[in-house]
mmCIF file of C-alpha atoms in Angstrom:
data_model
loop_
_atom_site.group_PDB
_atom_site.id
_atom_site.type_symbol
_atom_site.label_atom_id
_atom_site.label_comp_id
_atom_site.label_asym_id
_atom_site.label_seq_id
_atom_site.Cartn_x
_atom_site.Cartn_y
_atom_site.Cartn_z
ATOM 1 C CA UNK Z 1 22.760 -30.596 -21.579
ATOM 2 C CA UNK Z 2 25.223 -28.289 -22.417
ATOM 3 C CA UNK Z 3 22.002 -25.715 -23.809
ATOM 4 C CA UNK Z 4 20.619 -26.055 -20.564
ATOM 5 C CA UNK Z 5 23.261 -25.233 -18.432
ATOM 6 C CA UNK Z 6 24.034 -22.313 -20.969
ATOM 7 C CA UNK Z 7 20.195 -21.071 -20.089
ATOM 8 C CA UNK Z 8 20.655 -21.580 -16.469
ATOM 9 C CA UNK Z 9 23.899 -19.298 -16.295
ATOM 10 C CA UNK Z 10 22.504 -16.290 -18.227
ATOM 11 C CA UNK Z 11 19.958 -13.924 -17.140
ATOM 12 C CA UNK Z 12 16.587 -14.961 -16.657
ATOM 13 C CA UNK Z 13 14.250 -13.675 -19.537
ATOM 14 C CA UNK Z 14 11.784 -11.926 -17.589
ATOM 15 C CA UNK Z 15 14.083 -9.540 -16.215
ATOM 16 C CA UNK Z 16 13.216 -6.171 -17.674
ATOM 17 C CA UNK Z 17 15.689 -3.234 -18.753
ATOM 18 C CA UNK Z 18 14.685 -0.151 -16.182
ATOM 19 C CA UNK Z 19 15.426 2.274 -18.692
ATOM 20 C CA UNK Z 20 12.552 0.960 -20.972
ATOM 21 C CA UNK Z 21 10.029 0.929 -18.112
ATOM 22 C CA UNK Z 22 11.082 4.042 -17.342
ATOM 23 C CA UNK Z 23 10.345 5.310 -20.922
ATOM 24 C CA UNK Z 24 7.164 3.719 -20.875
ATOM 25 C CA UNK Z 25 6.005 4.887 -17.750
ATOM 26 C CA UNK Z 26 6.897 8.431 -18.915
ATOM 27 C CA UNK Z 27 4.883 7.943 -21.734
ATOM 28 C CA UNK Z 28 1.695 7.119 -19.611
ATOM 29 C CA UNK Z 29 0.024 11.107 -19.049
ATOM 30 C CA UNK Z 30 -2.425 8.964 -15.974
ATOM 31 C CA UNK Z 31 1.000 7.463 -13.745
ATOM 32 C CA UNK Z 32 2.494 10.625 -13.755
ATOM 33 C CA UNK Z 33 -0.681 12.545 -12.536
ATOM 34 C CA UNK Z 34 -1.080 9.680 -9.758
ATOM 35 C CA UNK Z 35 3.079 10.066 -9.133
ATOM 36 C CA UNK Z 36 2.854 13.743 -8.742
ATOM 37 C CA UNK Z 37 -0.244 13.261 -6.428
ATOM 38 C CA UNK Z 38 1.668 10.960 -4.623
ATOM 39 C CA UNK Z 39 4.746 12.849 -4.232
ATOM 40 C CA UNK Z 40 3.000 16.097 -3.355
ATOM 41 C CA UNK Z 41 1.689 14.729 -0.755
ATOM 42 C CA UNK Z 42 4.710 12.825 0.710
ATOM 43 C CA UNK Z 43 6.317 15.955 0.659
ATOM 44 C CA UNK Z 44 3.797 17.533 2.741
ATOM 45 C CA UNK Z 45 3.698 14.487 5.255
ATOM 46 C CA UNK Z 46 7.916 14.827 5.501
ATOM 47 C CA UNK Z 47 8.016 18.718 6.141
ATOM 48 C CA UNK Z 48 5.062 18.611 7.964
ATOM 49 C CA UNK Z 49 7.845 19.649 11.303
ATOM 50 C CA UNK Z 50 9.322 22.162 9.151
ATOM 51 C CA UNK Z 51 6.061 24.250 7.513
ATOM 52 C CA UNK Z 52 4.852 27.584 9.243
ATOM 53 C CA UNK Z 53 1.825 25.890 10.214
ATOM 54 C CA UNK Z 54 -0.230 26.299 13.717
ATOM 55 C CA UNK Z 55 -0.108 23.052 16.202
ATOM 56 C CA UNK Z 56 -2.120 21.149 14.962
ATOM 57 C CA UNK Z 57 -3.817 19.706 18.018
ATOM 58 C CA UNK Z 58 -3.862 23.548 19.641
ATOM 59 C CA UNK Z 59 -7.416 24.524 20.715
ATOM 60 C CA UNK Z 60 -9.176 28.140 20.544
ATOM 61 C CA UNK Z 61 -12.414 28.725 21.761
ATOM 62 C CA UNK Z 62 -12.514 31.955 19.702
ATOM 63 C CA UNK Z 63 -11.904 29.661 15.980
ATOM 64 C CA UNK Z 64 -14.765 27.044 16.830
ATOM 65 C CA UNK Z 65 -16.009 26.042 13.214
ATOM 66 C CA UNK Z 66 -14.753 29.178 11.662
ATOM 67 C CA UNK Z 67 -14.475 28.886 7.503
ATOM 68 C CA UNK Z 68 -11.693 29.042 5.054
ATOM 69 C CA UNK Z 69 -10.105 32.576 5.642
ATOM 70 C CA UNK Z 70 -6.729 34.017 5.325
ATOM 71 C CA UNK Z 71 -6.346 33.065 9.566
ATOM 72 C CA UNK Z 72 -7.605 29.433 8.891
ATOM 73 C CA UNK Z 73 -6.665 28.612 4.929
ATOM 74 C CA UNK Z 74 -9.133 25.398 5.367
ATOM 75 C CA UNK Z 75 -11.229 26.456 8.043
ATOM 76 C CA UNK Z 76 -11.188 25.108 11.610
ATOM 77 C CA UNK Z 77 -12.806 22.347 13.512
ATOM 78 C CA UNK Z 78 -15.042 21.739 16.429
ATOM 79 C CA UNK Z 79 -12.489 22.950 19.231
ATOM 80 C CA UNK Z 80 -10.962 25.603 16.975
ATOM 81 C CA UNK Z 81 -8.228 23.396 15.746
ATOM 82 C CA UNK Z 82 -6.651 24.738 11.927
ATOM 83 C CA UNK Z 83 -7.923 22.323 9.692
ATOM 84 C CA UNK Z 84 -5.081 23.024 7.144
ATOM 85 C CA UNK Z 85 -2.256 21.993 9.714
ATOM 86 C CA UNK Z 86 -4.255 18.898 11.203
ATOM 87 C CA UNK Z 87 -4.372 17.770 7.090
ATOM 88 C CA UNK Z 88 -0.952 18.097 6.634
ATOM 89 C CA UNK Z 89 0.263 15.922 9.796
ATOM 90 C CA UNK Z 90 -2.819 13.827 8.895
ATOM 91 C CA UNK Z 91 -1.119 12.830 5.710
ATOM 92 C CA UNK Z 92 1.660 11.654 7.795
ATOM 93 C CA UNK Z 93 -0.563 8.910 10.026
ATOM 94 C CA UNK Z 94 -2.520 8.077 6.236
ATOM 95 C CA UNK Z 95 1.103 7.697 4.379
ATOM 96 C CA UNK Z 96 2.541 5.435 6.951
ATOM 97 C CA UNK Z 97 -0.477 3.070 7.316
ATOM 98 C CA UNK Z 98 -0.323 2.288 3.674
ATOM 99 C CA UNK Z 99 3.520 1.611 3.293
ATOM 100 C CA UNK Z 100 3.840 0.219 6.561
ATOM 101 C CA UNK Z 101 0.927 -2.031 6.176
ATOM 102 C CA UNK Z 102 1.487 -3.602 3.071
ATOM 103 C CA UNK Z 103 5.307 -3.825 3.616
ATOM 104 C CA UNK Z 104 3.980 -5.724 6.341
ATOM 105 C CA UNK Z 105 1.729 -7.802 4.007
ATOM 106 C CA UNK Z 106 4.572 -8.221 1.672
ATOM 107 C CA UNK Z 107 7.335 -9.465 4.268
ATOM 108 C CA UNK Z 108 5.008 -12.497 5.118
ATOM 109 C CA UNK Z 109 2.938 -13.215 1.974
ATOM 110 C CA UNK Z 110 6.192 -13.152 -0.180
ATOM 111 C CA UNK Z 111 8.129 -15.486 1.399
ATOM 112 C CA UNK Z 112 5.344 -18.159 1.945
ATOM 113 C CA UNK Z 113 3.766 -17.568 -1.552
ATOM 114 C CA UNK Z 114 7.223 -18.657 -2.983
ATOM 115 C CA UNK Z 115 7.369 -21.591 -0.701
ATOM 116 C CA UNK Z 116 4.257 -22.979 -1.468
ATOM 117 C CA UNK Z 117 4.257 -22.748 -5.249
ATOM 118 C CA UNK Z 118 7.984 -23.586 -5.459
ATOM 119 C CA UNK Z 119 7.986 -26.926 -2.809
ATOM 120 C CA UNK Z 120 3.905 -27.903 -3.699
ATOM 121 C CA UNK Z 121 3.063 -30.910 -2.298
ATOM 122 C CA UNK Z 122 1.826 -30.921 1.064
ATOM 123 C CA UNK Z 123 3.301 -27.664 2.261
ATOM 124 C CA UNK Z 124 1.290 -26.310 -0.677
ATOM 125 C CA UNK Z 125 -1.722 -27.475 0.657
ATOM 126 C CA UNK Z 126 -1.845 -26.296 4.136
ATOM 127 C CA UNK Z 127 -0.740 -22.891 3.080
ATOM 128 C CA UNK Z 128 -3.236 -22.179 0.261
ATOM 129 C CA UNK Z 129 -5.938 -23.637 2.272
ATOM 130 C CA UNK Z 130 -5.275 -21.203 5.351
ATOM 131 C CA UNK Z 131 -4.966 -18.196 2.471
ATOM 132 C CA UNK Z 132 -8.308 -19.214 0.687
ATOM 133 C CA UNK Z 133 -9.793 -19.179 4.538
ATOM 134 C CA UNK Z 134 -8.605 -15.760 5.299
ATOM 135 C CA UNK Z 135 -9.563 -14.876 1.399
ATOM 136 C CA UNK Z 136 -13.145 -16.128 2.342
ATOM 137 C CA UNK Z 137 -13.221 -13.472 4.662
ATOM 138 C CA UNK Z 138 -13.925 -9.514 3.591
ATOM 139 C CA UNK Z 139 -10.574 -7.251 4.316
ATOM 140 C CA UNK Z 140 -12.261 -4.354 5.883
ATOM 141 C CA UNK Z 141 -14.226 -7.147 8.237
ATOM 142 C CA UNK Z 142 -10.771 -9.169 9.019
ATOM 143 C CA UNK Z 143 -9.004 -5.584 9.539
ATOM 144 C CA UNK Z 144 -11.492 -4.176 11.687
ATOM 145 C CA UNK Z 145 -11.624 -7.571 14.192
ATOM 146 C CA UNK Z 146 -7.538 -7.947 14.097
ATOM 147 C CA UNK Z 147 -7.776 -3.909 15.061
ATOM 148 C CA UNK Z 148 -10.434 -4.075 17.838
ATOM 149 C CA UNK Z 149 -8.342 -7.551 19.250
ATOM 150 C CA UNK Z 150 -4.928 -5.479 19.494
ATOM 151 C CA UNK Z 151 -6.593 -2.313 20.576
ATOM 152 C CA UNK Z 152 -7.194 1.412 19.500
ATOM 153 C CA UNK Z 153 -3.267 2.715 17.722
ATOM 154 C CA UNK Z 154 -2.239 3.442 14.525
ATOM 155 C CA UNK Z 155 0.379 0.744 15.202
ATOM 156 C CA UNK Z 156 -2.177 -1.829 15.751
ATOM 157 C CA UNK Z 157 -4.394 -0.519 12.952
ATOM 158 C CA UNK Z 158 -0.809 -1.216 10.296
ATOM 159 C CA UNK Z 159 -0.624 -4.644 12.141
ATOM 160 C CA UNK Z 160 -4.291 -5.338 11.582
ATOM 161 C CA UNK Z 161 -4.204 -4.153 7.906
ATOM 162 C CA UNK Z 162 -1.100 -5.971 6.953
ATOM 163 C CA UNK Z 163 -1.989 -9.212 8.415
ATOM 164 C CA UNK Z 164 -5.346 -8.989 6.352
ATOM 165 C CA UNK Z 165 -3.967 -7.699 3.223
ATOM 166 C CA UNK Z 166 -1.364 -10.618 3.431
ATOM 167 C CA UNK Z 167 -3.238 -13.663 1.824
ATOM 168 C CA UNK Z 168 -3.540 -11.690 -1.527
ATOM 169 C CA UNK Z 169 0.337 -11.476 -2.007
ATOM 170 C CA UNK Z 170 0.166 -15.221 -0.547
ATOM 171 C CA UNK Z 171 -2.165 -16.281 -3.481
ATOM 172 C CA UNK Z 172 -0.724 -13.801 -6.179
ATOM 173 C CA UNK Z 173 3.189 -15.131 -5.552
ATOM 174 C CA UNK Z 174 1.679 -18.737 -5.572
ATOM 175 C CA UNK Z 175 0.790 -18.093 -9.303
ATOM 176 C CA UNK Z 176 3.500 -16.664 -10.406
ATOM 177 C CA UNK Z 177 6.075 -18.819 -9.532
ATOM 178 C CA UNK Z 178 3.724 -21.902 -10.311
ATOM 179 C CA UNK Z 179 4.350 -20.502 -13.883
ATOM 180 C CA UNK Z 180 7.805 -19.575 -13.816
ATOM 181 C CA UNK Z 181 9.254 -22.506 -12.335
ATOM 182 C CA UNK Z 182 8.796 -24.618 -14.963
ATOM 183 C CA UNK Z 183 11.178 -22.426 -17.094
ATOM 184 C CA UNK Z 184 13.780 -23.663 -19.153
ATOM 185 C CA UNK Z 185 16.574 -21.344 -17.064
ATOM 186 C CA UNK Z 186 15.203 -22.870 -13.837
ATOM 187 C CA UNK Z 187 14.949 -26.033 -14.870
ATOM 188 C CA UNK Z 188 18.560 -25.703 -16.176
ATOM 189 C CA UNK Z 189 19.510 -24.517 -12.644
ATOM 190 C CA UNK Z 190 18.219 -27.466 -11.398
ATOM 191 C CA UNK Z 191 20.454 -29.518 -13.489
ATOM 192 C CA UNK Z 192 23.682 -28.188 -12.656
ATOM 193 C CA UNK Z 193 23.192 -28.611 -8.824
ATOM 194 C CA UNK Z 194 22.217 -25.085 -7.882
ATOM 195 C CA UNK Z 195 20.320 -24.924 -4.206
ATOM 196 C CA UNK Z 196 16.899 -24.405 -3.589
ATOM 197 C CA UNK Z 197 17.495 -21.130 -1.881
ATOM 198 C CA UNK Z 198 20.276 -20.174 -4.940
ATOM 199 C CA UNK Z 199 17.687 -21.026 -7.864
ATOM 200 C CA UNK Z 200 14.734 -19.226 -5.431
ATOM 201 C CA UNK Z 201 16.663 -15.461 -4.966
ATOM 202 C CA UNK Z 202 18.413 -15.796 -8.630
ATOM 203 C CA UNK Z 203 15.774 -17.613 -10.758
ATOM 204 C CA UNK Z 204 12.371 -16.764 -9.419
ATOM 205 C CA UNK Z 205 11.902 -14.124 -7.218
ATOM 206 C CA UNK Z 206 12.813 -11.548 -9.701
ATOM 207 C CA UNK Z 207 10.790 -13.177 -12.341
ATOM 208 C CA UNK Z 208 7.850 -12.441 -9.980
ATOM 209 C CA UNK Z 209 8.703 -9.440 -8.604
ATOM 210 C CA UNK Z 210 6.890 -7.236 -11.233
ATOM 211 C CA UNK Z 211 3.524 -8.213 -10.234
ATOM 212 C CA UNK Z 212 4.405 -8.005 -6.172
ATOM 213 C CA UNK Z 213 5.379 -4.392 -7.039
ATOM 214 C CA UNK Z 214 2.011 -3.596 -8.895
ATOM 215 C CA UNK Z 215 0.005 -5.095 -6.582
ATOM 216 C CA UNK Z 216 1.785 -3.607 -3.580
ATOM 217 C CA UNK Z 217 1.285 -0.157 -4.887
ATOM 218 C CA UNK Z 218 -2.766 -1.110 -5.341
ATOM 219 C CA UNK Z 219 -2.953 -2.415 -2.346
ATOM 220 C CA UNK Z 220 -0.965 0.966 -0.642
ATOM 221 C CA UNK Z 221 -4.371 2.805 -1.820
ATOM 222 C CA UNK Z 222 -6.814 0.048 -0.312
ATOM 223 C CA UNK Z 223 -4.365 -0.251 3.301
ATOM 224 C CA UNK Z 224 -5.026 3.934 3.259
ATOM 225 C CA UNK Z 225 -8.941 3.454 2.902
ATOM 226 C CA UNK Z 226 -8.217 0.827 5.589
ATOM 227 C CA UNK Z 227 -6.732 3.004 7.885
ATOM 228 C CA UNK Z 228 -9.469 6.134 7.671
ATOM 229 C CA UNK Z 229 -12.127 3.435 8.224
ATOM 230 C CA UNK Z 230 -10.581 2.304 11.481
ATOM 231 C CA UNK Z 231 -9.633 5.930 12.518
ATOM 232 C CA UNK Z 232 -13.049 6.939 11.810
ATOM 233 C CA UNK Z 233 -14.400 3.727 14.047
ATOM 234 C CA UNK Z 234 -12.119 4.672 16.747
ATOM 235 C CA UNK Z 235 -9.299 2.012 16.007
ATOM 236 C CA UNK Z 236 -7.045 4.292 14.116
ATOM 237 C CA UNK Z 237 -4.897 6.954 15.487
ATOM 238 C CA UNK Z 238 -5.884 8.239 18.541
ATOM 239 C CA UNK Z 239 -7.115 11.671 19.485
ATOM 240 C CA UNK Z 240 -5.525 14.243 19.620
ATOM 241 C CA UNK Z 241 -3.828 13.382 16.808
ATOM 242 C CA UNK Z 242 -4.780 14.168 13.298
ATOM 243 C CA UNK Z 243 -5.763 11.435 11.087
ATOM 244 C CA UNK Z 244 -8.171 11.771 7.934
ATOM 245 C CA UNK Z 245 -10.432 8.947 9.061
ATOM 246 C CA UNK Z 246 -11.276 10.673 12.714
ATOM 247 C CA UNK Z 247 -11.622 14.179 11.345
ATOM 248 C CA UNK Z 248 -14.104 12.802 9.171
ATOM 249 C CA UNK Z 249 -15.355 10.854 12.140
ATOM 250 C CA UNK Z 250 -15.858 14.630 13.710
ATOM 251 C CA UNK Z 251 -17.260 15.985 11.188
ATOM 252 C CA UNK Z 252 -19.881 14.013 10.288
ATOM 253 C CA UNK Z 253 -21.785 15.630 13.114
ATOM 254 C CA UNK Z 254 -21.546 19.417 11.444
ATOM 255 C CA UNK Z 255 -22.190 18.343 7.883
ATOM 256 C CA UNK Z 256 -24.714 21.533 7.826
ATOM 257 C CA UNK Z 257 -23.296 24.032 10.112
ATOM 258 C CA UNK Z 258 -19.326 23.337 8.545
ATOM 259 C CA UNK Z 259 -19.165 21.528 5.412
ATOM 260 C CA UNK Z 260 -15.556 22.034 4.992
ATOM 261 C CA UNK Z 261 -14.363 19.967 7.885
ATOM 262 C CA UNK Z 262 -15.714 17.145 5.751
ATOM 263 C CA UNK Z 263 -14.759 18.039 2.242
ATOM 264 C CA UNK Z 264 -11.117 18.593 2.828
ATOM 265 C CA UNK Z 265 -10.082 15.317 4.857
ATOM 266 C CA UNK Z 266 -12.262 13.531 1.926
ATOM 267 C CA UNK Z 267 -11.160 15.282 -0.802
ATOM 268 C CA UNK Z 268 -7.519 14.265 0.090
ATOM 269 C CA UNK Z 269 -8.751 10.526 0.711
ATOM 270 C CA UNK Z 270 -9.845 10.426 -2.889
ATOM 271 C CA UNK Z 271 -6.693 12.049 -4.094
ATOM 272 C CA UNK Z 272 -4.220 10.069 -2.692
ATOM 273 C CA UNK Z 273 -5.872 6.958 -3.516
ATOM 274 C CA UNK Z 274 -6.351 7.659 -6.697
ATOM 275 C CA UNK Z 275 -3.096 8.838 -7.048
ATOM 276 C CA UNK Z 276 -1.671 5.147 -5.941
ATOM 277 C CA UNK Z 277 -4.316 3.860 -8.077
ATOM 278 C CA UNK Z 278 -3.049 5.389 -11.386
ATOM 279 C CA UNK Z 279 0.460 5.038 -10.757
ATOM 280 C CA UNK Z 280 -0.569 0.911 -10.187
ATOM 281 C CA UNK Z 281 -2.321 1.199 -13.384
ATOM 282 C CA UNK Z 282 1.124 2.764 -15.145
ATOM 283 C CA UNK Z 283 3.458 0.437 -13.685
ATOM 284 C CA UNK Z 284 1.635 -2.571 -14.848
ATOM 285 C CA UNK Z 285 1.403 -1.264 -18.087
ATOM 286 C CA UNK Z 286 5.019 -0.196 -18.327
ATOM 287 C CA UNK Z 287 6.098 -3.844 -16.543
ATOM 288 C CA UNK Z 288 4.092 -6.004 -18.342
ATOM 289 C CA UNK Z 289 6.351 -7.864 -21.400
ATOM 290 C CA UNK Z 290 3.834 -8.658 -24.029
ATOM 291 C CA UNK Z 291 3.525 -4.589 -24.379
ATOM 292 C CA UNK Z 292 5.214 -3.045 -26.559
#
């Protein structure tokens, strides 16, 4: 007994010094391309107020579909709008979905995923067979019906994706504290007297946060996809305002006459998402105990 309640009062195992992920993630040349990405362009998205940069819903009948020059850096759009400016505050609507969604996702999926694999039983039941419903059902499907039910906003759009991103951290949290509370350090918590809520917030939830915070940064890439889809639909941000997905949605009907409304709204898509994509890829690496 008294080994138990020694296990139960030190640190869990699976918590993880920072300063050797850190290391680690340093040492991966792919999460630091995807951080810098990622940090460019937040830092576009924040100053976006603060650049020398035209309006970027401002109209001129005299820049209709003009390309890249030292006037337009990017080129213009169909009502003479500067591409380059309508990018930058773009990044800003793109950004937010993707945090805001999946912190969204997160806030519910957390809490029950811990509830159901910690209690089991018949509260485990009803919520993994509501989560494998939803699962049944494609994201960009479930987004795109929650979206069109709410109505056309980018706040509906972050409600939409973060209600159907939510069953995979519902599922994913289920597993991982399935296998953690059977630990000898929870089990000793257990034996000394410790609460359900105590041995949840002390014992398991940081034993299962690694894998929340790899798949939230994934999903942060997927939730940004999400978001240009419904802009481009017409579920997104509205117009005026610039988002990615409804310039695209534009520009699709000048693919010949201006290429370059296209390629830049896509280009930063891709970039951005496979930005989040290789940072995920680091932090699992540099999170994950069996590696060295």
């Amino acid at each position: 007994m008294s080994t138990i309640v020694q296990t139960a009062a030190a640190a869990p195992p699976a918590k993880r010094a920072p300063n050797r992920a850190w290391r680690k993630l340093r040492a991966n040349k792919g999460a630091l391309v995807g951080l810098a990405i990622i940090l460019f362009f937040t830092a576009l998205a924040a100053l976006a107020p603060l650049l020398p940069i035209p309006d970027p819903v401002a109209t001129s009948w005299s820049a209709i579909r003009k390309a890249p020059s030292a006037a337009h850096w990017l080129g213009s759009d169909d009502l003479g709008r500067d591409i380059l400016s309508r990018m930058i505050w773009g990044a800003r609507a793109s950004l937010m979905a993707g945090v805001f969604s999946v912190a969204i996702a997160v806030a519910i999926g957390v809490p029950f995923g811990l509830i159901s694999g910690y209690y089991g039983g018949w509260i485990d039941q009803i919520i993994s067979r509501i989560t494998e419903a939803f699962l049944a059902m494609p994201f960009l499907i479930t987004a795109i019906a929650l979206a069109a039910f709410l109505g056309p906003s980018l706040t509906n759009a972050m409600i939409a994706i973060g209600l159907s991103a939510t069953p995979v951290f519902v599922r994913l949290t289920r597993g991982q504290v399935l296998a953690v509370k059977t630990e000898d350090y929870v089990e000793g918590a257990r034996s000394i007297g410790l609460t359900h809520f105590s041995i949840i917030s002390r014992y398991i939830l940081p034993n299962v946060f690694a894998p929340i915070l790899v798949q939230a940064t994934l999903t942060i890439a997927t939730a940004i996809i999400a978001e240009a889809s419904l802009s481009f639909l017409g579920l997104g941000q509205q117009p005026p305002a610039p988002s990615w997905g409804s310039m695209l949605n534009v520009a699709k009907n000048y693919l010949e006459q201006a290429p370059w409304m296209a390629m830049w709204p896509g280009a930063a898509i891709f970039l951005v998402v496979i930005g989040f994509n290789l940072l995920g890829d680091g932090l699992r690496d540099a999170l994950d105990p069996r590696e060295a």
